[in-house]
Each structure stands twice: as C-alpha cells, then as structure tokens.
mmCIF file of C-alpha atoms in Angstrom:
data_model
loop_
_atom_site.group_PDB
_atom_site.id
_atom_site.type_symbol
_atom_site.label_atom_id
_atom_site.label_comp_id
_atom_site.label_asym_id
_atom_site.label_seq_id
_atom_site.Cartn_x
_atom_site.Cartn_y
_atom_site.Cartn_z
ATOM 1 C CA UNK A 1 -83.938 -141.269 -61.955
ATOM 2 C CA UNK A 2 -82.290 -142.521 -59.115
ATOM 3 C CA UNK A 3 -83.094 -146.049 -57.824
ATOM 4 C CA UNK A 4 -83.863 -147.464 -54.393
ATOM 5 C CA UNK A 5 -80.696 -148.990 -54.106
ATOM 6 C CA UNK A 6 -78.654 -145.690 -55.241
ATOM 7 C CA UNK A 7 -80.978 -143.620 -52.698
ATOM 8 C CA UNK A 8 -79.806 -146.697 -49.964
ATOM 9 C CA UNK A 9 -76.269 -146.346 -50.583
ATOM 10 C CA UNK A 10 -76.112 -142.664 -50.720
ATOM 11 C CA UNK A 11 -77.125 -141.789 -47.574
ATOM 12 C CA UNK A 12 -75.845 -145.311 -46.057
ATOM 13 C CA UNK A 13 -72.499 -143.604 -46.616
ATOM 14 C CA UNK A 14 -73.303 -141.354 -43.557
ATOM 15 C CA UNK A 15 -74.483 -143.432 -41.009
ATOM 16 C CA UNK A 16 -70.656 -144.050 -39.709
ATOM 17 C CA UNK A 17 -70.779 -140.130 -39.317
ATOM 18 C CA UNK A 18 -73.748 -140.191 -37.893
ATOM 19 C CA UNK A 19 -73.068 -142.085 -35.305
ATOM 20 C CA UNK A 20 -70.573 -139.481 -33.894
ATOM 21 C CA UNK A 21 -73.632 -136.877 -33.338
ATOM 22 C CA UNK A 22 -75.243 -139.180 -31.249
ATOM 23 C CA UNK A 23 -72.918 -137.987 -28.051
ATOM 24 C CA UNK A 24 -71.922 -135.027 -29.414
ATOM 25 C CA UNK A 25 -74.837 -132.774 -28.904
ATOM 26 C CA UNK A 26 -73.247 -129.546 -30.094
ATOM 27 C CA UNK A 27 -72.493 -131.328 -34.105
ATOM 28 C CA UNK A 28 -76.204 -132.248 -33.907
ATOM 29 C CA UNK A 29 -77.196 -128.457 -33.352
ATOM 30 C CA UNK A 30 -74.816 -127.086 -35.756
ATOM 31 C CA UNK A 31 -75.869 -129.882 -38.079
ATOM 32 C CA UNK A 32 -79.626 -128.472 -37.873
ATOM 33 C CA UNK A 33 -78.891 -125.132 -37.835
ATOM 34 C CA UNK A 34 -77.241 -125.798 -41.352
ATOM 35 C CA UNK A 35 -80.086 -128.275 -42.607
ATOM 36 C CA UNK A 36 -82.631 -125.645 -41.926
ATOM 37 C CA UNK A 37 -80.670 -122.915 -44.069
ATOM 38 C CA UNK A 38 -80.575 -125.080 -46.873
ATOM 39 C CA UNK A 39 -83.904 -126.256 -46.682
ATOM 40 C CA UNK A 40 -84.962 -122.895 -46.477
ATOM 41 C CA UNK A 41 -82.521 -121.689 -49.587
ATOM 42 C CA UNK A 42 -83.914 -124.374 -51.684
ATOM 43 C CA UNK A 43 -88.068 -124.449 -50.110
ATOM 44 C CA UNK A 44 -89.652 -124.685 -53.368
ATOM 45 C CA UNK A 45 -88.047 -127.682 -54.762
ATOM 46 C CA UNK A 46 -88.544 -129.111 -51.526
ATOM 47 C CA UNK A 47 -91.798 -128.802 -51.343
ATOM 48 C CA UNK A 48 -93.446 -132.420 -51.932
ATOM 49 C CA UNK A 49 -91.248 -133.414 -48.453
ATOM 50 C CA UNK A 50 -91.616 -129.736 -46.930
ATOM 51 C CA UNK A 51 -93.483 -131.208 -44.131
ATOM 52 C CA UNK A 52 -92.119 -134.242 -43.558
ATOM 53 C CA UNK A 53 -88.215 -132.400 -43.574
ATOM 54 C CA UNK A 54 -89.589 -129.961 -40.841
ATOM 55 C CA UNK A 55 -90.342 -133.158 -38.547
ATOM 56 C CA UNK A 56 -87.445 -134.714 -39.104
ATOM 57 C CA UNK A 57 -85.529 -132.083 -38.346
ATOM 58 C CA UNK A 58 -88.000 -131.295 -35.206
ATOM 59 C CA UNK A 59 -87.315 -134.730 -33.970
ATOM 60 C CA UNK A 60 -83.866 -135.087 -34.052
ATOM 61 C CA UNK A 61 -83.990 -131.177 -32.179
ATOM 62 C CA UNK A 62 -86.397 -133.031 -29.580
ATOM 63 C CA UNK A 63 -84.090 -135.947 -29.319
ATOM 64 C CA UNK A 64 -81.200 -133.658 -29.432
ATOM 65 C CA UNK A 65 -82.646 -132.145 -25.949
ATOM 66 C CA UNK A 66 -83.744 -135.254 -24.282
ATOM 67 C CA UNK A 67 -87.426 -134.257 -24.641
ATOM 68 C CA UNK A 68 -88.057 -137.447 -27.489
ATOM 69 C CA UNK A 69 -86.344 -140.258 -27.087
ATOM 70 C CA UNK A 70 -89.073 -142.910 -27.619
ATOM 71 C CA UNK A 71 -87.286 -143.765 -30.776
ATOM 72 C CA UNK A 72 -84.854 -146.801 -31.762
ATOM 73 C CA UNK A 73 -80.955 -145.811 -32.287
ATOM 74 C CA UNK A 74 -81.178 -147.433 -35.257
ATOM 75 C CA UNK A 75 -84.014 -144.725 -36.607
ATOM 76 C CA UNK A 76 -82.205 -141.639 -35.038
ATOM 77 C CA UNK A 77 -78.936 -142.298 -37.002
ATOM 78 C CA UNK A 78 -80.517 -143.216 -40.226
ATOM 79 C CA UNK A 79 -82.285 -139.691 -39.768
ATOM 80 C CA UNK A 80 -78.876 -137.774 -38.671
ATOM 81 C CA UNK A 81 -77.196 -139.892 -42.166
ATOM 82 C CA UNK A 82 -79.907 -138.153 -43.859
ATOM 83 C CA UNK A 83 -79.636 -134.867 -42.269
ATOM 84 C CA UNK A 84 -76.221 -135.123 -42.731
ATOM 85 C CA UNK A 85 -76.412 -136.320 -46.964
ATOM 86 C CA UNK A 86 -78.680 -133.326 -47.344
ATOM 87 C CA UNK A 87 -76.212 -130.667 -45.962
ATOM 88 C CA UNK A 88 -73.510 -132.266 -47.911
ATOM 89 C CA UNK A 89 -72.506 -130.534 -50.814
ATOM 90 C CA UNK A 90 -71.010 -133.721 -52.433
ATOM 91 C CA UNK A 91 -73.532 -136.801 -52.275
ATOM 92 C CA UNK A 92 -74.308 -138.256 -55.781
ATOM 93 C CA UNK A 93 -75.467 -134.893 -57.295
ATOM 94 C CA UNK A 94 -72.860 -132.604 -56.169
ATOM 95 C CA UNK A 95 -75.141 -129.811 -54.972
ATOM 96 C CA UNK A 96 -73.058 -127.426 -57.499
ATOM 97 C CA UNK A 97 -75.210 -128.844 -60.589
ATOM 98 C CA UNK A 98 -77.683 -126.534 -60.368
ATOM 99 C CA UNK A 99 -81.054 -127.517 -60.043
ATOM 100 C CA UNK A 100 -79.873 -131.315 -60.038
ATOM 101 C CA UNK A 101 -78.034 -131.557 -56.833
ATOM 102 C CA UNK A 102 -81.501 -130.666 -54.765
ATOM 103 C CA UNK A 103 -83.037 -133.588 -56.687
ATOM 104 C CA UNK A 104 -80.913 -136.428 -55.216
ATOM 105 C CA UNK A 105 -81.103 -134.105 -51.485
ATOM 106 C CA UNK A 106 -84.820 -134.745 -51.612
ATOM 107 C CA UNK A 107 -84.745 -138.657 -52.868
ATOM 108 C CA UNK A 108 -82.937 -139.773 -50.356
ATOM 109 C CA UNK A 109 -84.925 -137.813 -47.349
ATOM 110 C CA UNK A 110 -88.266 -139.208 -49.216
ATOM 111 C CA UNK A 111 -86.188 -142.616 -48.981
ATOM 112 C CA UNK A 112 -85.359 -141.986 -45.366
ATOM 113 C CA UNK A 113 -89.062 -141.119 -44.635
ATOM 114 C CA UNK A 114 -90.529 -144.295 -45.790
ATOM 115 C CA UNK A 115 -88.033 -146.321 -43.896
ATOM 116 C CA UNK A 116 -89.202 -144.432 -40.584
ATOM 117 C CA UNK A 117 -92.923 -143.835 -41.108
ATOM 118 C CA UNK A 118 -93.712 -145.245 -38.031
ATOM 119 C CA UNK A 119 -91.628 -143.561 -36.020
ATOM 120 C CA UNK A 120 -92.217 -140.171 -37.487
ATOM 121 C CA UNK A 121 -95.744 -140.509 -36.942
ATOM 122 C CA UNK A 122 -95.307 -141.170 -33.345
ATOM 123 C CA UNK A 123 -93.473 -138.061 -32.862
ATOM 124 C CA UNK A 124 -95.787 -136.286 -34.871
ATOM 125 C CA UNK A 125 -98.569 -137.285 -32.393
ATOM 126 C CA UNK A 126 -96.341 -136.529 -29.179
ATOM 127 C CA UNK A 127 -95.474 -133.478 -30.571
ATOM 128 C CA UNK A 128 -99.290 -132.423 -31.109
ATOM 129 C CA UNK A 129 -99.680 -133.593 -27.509
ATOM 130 C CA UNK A 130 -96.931 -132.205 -26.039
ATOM 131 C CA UNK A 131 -97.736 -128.561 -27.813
ATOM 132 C CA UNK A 132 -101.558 -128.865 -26.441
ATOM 133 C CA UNK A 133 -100.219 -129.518 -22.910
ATOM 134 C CA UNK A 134 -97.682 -126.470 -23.556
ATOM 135 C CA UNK A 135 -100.670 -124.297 -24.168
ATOM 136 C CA UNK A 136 -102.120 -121.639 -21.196
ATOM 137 C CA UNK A 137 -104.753 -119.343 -21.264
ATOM 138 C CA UNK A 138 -103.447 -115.678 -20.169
ATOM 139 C CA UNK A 139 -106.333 -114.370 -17.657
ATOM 140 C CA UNK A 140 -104.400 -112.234 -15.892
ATOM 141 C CA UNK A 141 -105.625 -109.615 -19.197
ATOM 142 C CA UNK A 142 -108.774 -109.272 -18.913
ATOM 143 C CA UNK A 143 -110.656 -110.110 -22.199
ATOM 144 C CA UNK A 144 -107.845 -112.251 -23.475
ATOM 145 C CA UNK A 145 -109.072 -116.041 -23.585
ATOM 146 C CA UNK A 146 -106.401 -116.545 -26.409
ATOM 147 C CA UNK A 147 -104.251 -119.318 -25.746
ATOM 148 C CA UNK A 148 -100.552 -118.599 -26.014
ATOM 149 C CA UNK A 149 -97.810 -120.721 -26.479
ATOM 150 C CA UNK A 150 -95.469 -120.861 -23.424
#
C-alpha cells in the first residue's frame, strides 16, 4: 500500500502546475471536464470518495466562476494538484495497469481530502445554502407548489 509520504509526494509533484490554472480559467474547465469523464469511467472503484470527488470538483467549478472563493490559495491549488494527479495517466501507478492505476488516483484524492476537511465542509454548507436560496416555487401553474431549481 502506498504510504502518507508517497501519497504527499505524488500529488506534490503538481502543485507547480497547478498554480498555472489559477489565472487561466479555461485549463481549469478543460481540466474538470476531463476529471469528471474519468471519474465517471472508473465510478465504482471510486466509490468510497464518490462524494467527496463530486465536491471537490464542484468547488474548484464554483471557484473557477467566482461564485466560492472563501477558500485559502494554498487549499485551491492543493485541490487543482489533485485534480490534476487524477487525470494524469502517469502518477505512481501509471493508469495503464489495469485496475492498479485507479488505486493510487483515489489515495491521493482521500489524501487531499483530509488535508482540506475544513474547507470542504464549508463549501459543502454554502453550497446547501446557496442551492436553498436558488430554489422558487412556480405559481404561475396552478397546482404546482413544486419547487424547481432555477
């Protein structure tokens, strides 16, 4: 198994990378837009982190837009490393070994996600907010008191 300090390094190896996303919005959507395929592709060994890998990637989407940015730089780039180590298909299980190159993927994001609990929480809670405040009842149809998502 891999240890901390393997888990550290491997997606440490990003962060220089990472911080070239932070003014370069259109790498950061591209960048999701292939996180989110893989995740997808590979859902059921991902699915101890499922969760947690949908917030991330939500976050760094609402940061991404400007909607989020109570967060420190320091957390956002450790997040885009991570982003970034997961889409990479050579990290320290080159994604090729099938079936062993989603393991490391998914040790370093549950890595990543300890380091940031705190912060991912708070988003978590703003985004449960902010998606209550999004919400409006329809009453122009009568009978419909279903809230819809705007």
């Amino acid at each position: 198994m891999l240890g901390t300090k393997k888990l550290g390094e491997g997606y440490k190896r990003f962060e220089s990378k990472a911080k070239e996303y932070i003014g370069r919005p259109e790498k950061t959507d591209i960048l999701l837009k292939d996180a989110n395929k893989k995740a997808d592709e590979h859902k059921g060994s991902l699915e101890g982190i499922w969760d947690n890998l949908q917030l991330l990637f939500d976050l760094v989407g609402a940061w991404r837009r400007g909607e989020y940015r109570k967060i420190p730089t320091g957390s956002i780039v450790t997040i885009i490393a991570s982003i970034i180590y997961f889409v990479s298909p050579i990290d320290l299980m080159p994604d090729f070994l099938i079936g062993l190159g989603i393991v490391d993927d998914a040790a370093v994001i549950g890595f990543v996600l300890k380091q940031i609990t705190s912060d991912l929480e708070k988003f978590r809670l703003w985004k449960e907010t902010h998606e209550a405040t999004n919400m409006v009842i329809d009453e122009s149809v009568p009978g419909n008191n279903r809230p819809s998502l705007n």
